[in-house]
Amino acid sequence: MADAVVFEDFFPAMVDKLGAEGFMKELCNGFRLLMDGEKGMITFESLKRNLALLGLQDMDDEEVVCMLREGDLNGDGGLDEMEFCTLMFRLSPALMKSSKNLLEEALVTEM
């Protein structure tokens, strides 16, 4: 197994800079970058193919499968856009703490 992946949480800074709506747009852009265009979801193959874009080219297959399982809430073997965004929030402790404020800001923007 490769060395453990170190995750530096840049999301709070991104939210500060982009606002809630801008941050969510960036998450959606990230999803589209990683997804399998034919299936409309992030699959093992599409994630494996794009690991270098994330700086994670040294991840082995088992780690990729674990990453997908972590976010696969409906058990279909991949990540849809909502599952991806949920996983990204869960990976960011600071965003989890401030998610209520982000939700309120996004709702106000929608109105």
Coordinates of C-alpha atoms in Angstrom, one line a residue:
M1 CA 0.0 0.0 0.0
A2 CA 1.3 3.5 -0.8
D3 CA 2.1 6.1 1.9
A4 CA -0.9 7.6 3.6
V5 CA -2.5 10.5 1.7
V6 CA -2.1 13.8 3.6
F7 CA -5.1 16.0 3.0
E8 CA -4.6 19.7 3.6
D9 CA -8.0 21.5 4.0
F10 CA -8.1 24.4 1.6
F11 CA -11.9 24.4 1.4
P12 CA -12.5 27.0 4.1
A13 CA -10.2 29.5 2.3
M14 CA -12.0 28.7 -0.9
V15 CA -15.4 29.4 0.7
D16 CA -14.1 32.7 2.1
K17 CA -12.9 33.7 -1.3
L18 CA -15.7 32.4 -3.5
G19 CA -18.7 32.5 -1.2
A20 CA -21.0 29.5 -0.7
E21 CA -22.4 29.6 -4.3
G22 CA -19.0 29.9 -5.9
F23 CA -17.6 27.1 -3.8
M24 CA -20.5 24.8 -4.8
K25 CA -19.9 25.6 -8.4
E26 CA -16.2 24.7 -8.0
L27 CA -17.2 21.4 -6.4
C28 CA -19.5 20.7 -9.3
N29 CA -16.7 21.5 -11.8
G30 CA -14.4 19.1 -9.9
F31 CA -17.1 16.4 -10.1
R32 CA -17.4 16.9 -13.9
L33 CA -13.7 16.7 -14.3
L34 CA -13.5 13.4 -12.5
M35 CA -16.7 11.7 -13.8
D36 CA -17.2 9.2 -16.5
G37 CA -19.0 11.1 -19.2
E38 CA -21.0 8.2 -20.4
K39 CA -22.2 7.1 -16.9
G40 CA -22.6 10.6 -15.4
M41 CA -20.8 9.5 -12.2
I42 CA -17.3 9.1 -10.8
T43 CA -16.4 5.4 -11.3
F44 CA -13.3 3.4 -10.3
E45 CA -12.0 3.8 -13.8
S46 CA -12.6 7.5 -14.2
L47 CA -11.1 8.2 -10.7
K48 CA -8.1 6.0 -11.4
R49 CA -7.6 7.8 -14.8
N50 CA -7.6 11.2 -13.2
L51 CA -5.6 10.6 -10.0
A52 CA -2.6 12.5 -11.4
L53 CA -4.8 15.6 -11.7
L54 CA -5.3 15.4 -7.9
G55 CA -1.7 14.7 -7.1
L56 CA -2.6 11.2 -6.0
Q57 CA -1.0 9.2 -8.8
D58 CA 0.6 6.9 -6.3
M59 CA -2.7 5.5 -4.8
D60 CA -3.1 1.8 -5.3
D61 CA -6.4 0.2 -6.5
E62 CA -7.4 -0.7 -3.0
E63 CA -7.2 2.9 -1.8
V64 CA -9.2 4.1 -4.8
V65 CA -11.9 1.5 -4.0
C66 CA -12.0 2.6 -0.4
M67 CA -12.3 6.2 -1.4
L68 CA -15.3 5.4 -3.6
R69 CA -16.9 3.3 -0.9
E70 CA -16.5 6.1 1.6
G71 CA -18.7 8.4 -0.5
D72 CA -21.1 5.8 -2.2
L73 CA -24.2 6.4 -0.2
N74 CA -26.6 4.5 -2.5
G75 CA -24.4 1.5 -3.1
D76 CA -24.2 1.7 -6.9
G77 CA -20.4 1.5 -6.9
G78 CA -19.8 5.1 -8.0
L79 CA -20.3 8.7 -6.9
D80 CA -23.0 10.9 -8.3
E81 CA -22.7 14.7 -7.9
M82 CA -24.5 14.9 -4.6
E83 CA -22.4 12.0 -3.1
F84 CA -19.2 13.7 -4.3
C85 CA -20.1 17.0 -2.8
T86 CA -21.2 15.3 0.5
L87 CA -17.9 13.5 0.6
M88 CA -15.9 16.7 0.1
F89 CA -17.8 18.3 3.0
R90 CA -17.2 15.3 5.2
L91 CA -13.4 15.4 4.4
S92 CA -13.2 19.0 5.6
P93 CA -13.7 19.3 9.4
A94 CA -13.8 23.1 9.2
L95 CA -16.6 23.0 6.6
M96 CA -18.6 20.5 8.6
K97 CA -18.5 23.0 11.5
S98 CA -19.6 25.9 9.3
S99 CA -22.0 24.0 7.0
K100 CA -25.1 25.5 8.5
N101 CA -23.9 29.0 7.7
L102 CA -23.0 27.9 4.2
L103 CA -26.4 26.4 3.7
E104 CA -28.1 29.5 4.9
E105 CA -26.0 31.7 2.6
A106 CA -26.8 29.5 -0.4
L107 CA -30.5 29.6 0.4
V108 CA -30.5 33.4 0.7
T109 CA -28.7 33.6 -2.6
E110 CA -31.3 31.4 -4.3
M111 CA -34.1 33.7 -3.0

